JSON list of C-alpha atoms in Angstrom, two decimals:
[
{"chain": "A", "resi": 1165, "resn": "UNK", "atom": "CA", "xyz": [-1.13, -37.33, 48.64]},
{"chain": "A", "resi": 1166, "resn": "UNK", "atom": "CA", "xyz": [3.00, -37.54, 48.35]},
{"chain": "A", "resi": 1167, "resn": "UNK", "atom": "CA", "xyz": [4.42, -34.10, 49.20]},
{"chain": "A", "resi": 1168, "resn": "UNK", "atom": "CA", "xyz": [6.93, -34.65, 45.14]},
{"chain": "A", "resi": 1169, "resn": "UNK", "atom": "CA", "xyz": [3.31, -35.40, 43.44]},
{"chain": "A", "resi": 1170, "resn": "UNK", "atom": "CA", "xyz": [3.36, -31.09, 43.45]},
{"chain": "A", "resi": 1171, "resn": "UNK", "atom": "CA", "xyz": [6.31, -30.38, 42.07]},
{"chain": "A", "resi": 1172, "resn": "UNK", "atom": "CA", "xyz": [6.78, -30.29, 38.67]},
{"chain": "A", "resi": 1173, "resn": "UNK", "atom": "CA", "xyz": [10.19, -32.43, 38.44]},
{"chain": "A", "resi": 1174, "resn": "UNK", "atom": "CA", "xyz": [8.47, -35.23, 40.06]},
{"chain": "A", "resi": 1175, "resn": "UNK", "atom": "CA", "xyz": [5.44, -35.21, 37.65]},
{"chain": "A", "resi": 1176, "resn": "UNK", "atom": "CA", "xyz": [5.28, -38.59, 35.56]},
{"chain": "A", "resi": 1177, "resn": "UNK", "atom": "CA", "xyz": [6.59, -40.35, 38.08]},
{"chain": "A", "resi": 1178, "resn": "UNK", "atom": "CA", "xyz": [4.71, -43.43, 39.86]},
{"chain": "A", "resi": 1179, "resn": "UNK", "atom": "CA", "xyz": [3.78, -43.86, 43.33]},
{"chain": "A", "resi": 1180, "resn": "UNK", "atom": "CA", "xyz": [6.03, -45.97, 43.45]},
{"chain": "A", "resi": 1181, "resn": "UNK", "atom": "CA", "xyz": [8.70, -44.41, 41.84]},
{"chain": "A", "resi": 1182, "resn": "UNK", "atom": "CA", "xyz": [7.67, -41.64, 44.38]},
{"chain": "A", "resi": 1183, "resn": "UNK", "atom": "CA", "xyz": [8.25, -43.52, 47.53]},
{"chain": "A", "resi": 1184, "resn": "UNK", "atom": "CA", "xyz": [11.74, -44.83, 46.37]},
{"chain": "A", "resi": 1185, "resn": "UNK", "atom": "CA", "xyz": [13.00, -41.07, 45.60]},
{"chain": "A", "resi": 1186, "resn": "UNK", "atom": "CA", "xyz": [11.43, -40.23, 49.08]},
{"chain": "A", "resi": 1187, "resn": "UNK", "atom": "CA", "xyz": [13.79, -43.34, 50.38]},
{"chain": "A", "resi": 1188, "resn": "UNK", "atom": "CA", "xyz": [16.49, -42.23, 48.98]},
{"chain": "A", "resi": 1189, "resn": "UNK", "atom": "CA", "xyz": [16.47, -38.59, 49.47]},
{"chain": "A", "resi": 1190, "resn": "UNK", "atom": "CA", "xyz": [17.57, -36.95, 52.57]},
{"chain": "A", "resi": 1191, "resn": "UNK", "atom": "CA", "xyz": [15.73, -33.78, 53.92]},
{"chain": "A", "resi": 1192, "resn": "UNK", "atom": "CA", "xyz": [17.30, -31.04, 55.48]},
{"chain": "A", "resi": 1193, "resn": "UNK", "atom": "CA", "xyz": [15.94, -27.46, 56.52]},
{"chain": "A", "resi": 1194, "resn": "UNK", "atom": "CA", "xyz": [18.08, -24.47, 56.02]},
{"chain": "A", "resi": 1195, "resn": "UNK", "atom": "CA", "xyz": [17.87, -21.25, 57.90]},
{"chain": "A", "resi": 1196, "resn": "UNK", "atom": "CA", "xyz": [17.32, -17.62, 55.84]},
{"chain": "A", "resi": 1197, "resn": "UNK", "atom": "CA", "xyz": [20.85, -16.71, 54.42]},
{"chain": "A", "resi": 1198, "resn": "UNK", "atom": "CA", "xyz": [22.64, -19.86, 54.58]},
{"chain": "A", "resi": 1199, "resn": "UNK", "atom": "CA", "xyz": [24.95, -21.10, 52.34]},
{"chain": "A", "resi": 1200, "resn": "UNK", "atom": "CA", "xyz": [23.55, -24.29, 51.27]},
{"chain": "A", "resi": 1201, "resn": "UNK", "atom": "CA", "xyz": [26.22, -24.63, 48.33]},
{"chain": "A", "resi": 1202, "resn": "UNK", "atom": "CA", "xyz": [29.84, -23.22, 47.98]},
{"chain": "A", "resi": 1203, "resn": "UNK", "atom": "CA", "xyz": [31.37, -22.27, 44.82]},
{"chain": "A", "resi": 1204, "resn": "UNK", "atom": "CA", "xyz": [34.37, -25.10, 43.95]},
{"chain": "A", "resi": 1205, "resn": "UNK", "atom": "CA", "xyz": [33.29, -27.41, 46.29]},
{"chain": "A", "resi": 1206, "resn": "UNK", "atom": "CA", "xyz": [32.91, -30.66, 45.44]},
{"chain": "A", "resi": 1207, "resn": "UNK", "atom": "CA", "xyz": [30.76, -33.36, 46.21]},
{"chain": "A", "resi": 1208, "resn": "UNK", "atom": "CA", "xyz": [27.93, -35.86, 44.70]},
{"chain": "A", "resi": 1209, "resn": "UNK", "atom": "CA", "xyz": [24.64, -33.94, 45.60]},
{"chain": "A", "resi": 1210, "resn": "UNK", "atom": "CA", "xyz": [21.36, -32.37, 43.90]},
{"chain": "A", "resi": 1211, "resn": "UNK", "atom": "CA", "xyz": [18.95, -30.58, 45.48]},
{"chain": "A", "resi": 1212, "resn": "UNK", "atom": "CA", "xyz": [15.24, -30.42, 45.07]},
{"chain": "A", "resi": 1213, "resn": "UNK", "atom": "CA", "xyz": [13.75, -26.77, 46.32]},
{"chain": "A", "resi": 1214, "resn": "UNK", "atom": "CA", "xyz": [10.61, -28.04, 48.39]},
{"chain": "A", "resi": 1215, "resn": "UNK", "atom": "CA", "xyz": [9.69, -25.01, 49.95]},
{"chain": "A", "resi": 1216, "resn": "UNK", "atom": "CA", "xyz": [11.50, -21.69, 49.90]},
{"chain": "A", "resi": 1217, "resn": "UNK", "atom": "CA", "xyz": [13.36, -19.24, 47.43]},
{"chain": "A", "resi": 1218, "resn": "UNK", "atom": "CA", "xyz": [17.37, -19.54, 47.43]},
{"chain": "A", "resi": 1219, "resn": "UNK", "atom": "CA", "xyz": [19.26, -17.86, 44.98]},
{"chain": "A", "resi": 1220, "resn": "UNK", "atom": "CA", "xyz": [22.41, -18.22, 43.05]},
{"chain": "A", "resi": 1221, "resn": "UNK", "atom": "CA", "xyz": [25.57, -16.07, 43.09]},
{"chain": "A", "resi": 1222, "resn": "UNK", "atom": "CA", "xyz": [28.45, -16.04, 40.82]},
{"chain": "A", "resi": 1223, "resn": "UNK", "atom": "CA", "xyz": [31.35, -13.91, 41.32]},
{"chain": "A", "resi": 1224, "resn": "UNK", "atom": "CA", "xyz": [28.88, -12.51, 43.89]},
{"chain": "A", "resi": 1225, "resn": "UNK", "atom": "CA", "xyz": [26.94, -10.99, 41.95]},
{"chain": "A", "resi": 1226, "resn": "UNK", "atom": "CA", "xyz": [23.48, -12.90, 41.78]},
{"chain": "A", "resi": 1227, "resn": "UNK", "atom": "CA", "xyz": [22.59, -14.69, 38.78]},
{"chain": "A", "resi": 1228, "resn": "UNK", "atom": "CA", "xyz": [19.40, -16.36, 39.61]},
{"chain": "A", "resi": 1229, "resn": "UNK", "atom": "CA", "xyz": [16.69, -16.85, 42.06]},
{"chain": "A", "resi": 1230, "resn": "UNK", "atom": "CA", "xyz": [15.68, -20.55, 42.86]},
{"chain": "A", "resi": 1231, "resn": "UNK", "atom": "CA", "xyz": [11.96, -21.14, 43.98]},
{"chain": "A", "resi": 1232, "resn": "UNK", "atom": "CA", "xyz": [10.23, -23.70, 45.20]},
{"chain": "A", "resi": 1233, "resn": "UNK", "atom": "CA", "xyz": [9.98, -26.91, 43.36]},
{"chain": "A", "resi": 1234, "resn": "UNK", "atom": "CA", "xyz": [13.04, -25.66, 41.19]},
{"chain": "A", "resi": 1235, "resn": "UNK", "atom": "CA", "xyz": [16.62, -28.22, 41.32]},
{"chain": "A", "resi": 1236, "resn": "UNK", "atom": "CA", "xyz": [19.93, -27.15, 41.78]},
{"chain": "A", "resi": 1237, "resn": "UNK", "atom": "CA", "xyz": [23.30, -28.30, 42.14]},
{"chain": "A", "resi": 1238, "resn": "UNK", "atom": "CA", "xyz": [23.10, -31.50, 39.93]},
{"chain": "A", "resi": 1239, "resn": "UNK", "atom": "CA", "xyz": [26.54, -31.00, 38.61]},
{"chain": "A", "resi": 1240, "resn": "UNK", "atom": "CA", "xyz": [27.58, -32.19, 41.48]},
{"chain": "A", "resi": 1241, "resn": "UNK", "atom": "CA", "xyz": [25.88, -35.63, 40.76]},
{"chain": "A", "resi": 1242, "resn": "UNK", "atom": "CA", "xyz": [28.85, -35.77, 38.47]},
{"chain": "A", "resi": 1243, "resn": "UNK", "atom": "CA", "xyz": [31.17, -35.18, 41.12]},
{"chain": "A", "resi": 1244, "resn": "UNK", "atom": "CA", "xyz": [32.42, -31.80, 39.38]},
{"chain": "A", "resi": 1245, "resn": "UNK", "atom": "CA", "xyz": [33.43, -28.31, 41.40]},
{"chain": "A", "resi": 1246, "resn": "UNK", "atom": "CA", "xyz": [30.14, -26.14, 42.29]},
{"chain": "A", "resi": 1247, "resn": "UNK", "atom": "CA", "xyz": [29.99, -23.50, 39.70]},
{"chain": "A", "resi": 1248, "resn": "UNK", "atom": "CA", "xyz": [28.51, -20.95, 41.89]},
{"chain": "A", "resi": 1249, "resn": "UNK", "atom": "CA", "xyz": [27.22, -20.26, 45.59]},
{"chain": "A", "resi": 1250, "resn": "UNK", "atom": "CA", "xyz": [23.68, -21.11, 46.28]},
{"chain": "A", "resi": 1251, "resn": "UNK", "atom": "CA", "xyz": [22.24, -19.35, 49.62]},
{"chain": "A", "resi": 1252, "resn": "UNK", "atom": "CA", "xyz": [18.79, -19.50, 50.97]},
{"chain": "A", "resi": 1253, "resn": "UNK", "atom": "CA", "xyz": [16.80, -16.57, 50.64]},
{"chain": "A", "resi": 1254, "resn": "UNK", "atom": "CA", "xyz": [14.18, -17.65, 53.08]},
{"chain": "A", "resi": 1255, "resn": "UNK", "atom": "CA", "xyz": [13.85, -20.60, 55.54]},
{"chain": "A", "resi": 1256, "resn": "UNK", "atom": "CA", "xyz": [13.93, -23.34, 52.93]},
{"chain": "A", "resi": 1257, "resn": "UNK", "atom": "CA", "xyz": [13.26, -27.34, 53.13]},
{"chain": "A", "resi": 1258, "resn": "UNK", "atom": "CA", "xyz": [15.41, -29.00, 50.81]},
{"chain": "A", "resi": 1259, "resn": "UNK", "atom": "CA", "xyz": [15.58, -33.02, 49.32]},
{"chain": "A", "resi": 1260, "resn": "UNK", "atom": "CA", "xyz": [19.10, -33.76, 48.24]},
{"chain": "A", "resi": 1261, "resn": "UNK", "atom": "CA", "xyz": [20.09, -36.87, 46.27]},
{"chain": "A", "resi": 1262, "resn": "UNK", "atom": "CA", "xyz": [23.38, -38.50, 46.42]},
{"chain": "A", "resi": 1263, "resn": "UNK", "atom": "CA", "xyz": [24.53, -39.97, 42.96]},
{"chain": "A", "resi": 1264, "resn": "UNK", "atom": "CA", "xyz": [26.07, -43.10, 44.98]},
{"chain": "A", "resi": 1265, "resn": "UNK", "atom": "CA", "xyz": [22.14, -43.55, 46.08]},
{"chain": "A", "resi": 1266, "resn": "UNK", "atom": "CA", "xyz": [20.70, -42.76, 42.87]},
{"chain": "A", "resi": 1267, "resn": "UNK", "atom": "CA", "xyz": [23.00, -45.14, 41.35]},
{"chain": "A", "resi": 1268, "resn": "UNK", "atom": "CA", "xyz": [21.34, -48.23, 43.81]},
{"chain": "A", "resi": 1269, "resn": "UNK", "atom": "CA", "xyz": [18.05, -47.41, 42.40]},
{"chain": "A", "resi": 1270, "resn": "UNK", "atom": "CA", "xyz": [16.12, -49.45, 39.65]},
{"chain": "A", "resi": 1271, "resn": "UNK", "atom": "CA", "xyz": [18.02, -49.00, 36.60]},
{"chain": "A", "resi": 1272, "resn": "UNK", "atom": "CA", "xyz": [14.29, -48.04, 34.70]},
{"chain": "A", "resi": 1273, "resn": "UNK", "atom": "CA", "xyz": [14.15, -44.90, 37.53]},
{"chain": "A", "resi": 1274, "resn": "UNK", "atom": "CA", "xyz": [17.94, -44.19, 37.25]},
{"chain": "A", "resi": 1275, "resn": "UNK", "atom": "CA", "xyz": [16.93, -43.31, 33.45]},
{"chain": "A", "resi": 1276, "resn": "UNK", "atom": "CA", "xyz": [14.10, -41.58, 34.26]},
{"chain": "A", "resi": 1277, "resn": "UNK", "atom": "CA", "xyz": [15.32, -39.34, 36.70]},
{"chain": "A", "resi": 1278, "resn": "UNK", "atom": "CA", "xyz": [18.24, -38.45, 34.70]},
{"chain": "A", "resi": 1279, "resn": "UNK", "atom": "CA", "xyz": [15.93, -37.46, 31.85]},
{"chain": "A", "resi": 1280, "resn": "UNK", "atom": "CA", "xyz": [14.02, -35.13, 34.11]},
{"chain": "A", "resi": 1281, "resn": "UNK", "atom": "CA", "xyz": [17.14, -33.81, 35.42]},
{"chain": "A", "resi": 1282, "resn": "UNK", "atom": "CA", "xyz": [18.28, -33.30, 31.07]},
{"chain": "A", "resi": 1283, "resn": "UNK", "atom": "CA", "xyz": [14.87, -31.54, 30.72]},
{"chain": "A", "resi": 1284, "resn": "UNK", "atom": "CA", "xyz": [15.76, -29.02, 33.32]},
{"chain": "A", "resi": 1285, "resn": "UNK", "atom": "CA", "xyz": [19.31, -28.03, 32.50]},
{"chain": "A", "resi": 1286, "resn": "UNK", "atom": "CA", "xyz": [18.29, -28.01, 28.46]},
{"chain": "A", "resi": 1287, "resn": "UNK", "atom": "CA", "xyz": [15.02, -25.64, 29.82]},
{"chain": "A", "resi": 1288, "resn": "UNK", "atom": "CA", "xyz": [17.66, -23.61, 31.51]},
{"chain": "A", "resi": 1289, "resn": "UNK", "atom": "CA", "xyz": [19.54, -23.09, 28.67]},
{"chain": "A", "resi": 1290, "resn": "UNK", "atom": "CA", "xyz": [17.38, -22.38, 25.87]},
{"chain": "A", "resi": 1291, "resn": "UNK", "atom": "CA", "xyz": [16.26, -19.64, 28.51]},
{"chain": "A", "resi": 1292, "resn": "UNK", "atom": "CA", "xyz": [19.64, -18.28, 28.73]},
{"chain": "A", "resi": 1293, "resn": "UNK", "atom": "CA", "xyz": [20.32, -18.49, 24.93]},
{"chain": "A", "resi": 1294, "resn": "UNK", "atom": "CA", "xyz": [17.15, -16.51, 24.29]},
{"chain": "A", "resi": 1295, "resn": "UNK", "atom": "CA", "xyz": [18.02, -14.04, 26.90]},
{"chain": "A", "resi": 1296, "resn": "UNK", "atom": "CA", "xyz": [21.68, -13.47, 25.49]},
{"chain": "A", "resi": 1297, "resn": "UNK", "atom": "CA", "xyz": [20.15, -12.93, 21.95]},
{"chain": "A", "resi": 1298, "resn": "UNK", "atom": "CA", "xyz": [18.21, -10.27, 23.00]},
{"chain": "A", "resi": 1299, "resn": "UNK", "atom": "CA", "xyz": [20.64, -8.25, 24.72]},
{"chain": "A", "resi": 1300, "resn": "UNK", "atom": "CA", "xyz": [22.48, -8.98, 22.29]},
{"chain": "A", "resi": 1301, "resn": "UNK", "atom": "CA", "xyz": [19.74, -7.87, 19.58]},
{"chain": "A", "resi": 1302, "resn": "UNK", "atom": "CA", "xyz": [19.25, -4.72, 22.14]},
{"chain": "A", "resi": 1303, "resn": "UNK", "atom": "CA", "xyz": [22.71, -3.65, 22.04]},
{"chain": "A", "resi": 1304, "resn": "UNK", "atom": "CA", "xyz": [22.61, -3.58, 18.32]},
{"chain": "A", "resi": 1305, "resn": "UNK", "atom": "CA", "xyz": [19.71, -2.15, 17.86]},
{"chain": "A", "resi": 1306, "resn": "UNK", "atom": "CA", "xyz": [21.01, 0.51, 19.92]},
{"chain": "A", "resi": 1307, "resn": "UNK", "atom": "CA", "xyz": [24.06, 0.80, 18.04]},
{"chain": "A", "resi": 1308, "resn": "UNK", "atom": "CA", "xyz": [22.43, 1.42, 14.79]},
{"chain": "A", "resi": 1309, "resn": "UNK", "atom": "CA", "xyz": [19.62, 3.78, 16.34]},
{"chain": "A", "resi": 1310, "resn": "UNK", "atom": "CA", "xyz": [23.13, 5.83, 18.00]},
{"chain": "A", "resi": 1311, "resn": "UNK", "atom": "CA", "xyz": [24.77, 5.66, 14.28]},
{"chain": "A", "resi": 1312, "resn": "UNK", "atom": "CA", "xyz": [21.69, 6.99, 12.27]},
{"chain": "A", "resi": 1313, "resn": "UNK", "atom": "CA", "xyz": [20.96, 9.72, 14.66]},
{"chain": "A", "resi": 1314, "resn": "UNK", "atom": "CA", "xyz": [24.58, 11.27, 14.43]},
{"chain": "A", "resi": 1315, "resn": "UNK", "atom": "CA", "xyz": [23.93, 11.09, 9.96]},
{"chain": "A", "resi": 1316, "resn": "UNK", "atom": "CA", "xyz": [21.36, 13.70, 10.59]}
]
C-alpha cells in the first residue's frame, strides 16, 4: 500500500498519479521545534504533514496546530512571502513540492492537484469565517446581555 493512499489530500488520486507525486516530492525529517517555515520568506514550496504535529505562529502568537496528513505553505507555490512561521511541534516527516516540479507533471494531475490544494484553503476558510461569526455573535450577545442587566 502507498504511504499518500492514507492521507486524505491524496484520496482520489490513482496509483499512478500516486507514484508521480512520490517522484516528484522530496522528503525531509524535521527535528521537535524546528522552524520548518519563516515568516516573509520566499520560495516555491508546499508541504504535506506525513507524520507529526507542527504548528503555525503569527506575530508569535500561535494561530494553528498542523497534524498529520494536513498541507501547509502552498502560498509559496505561488512564489509569494510566507505569511507566518511554521515550527514542528514533534519530530515530523514532511513531503514538499516544488511548483517548478509540479509544473513538469501531466497537465491532467497539475489540475488535479491544484483542485485538492483549492479544497483545502476554501475548507480553511469557511472554518475561519464560521469561527469569526461566532465571536463575533458572542461579543454581541454579550453586549446586549451587559446593556439589559444595567435597565434593571
Amino acid at each position: 500500500m502507498n504511504i499518500l493512499e492514507v492521507i486524505v489530500f491524496f484520496q482520489g488520486f490513482s496509483p499512478e498519479e500516486l507514484d508521480i507525486l512520490l517522484k516528484v516530492g522530496k522528503w525531509s525529517k524535521v527535528a521537535p521545534h524546528e522552524k520548518i517555515v519563516q515568516q516573509g520568506d520566499q520560495d516555491l514550496h508546499m508541504f504535506v504533514l506525513v507524520q507529526g504535529q507542527a504548528k503555525v505562529i503569527y506575530n508569535e502568537k500561535v494561530v494553528a496546530i498542523i497534524n498529520s496528513g494536513d498541507i501547509f505553505g502552498e502560498i509559496g507555490l505561488m512564489g509569494k512571502p510566507r505569511i507566518a512561521r511554521v515550527e514542528s511541534s514533534s519530530e515530523c516527516m514532511l513531503l514538499a513540492f516544488d511548483a517548478n516540479d509540479l509544473n513538469n507533471m501531466p497537465l491532467l494531475l497539475q489540475v488535479k492537484f491544484l483542485k485538492r490544494i483549492l479544497d483545502t484553503v476554501f475548507a480553511r476558510l469557511q472554518k475561519s469565517n464560521v469561527q469569526k461569526w461566532l465571536t463575533t455573535r458572542d461579543k454581541s450577545d454579550n453586549k446586549k446581555g451587559r446593556s439589559a442587566s444595567r435597565t434593571f
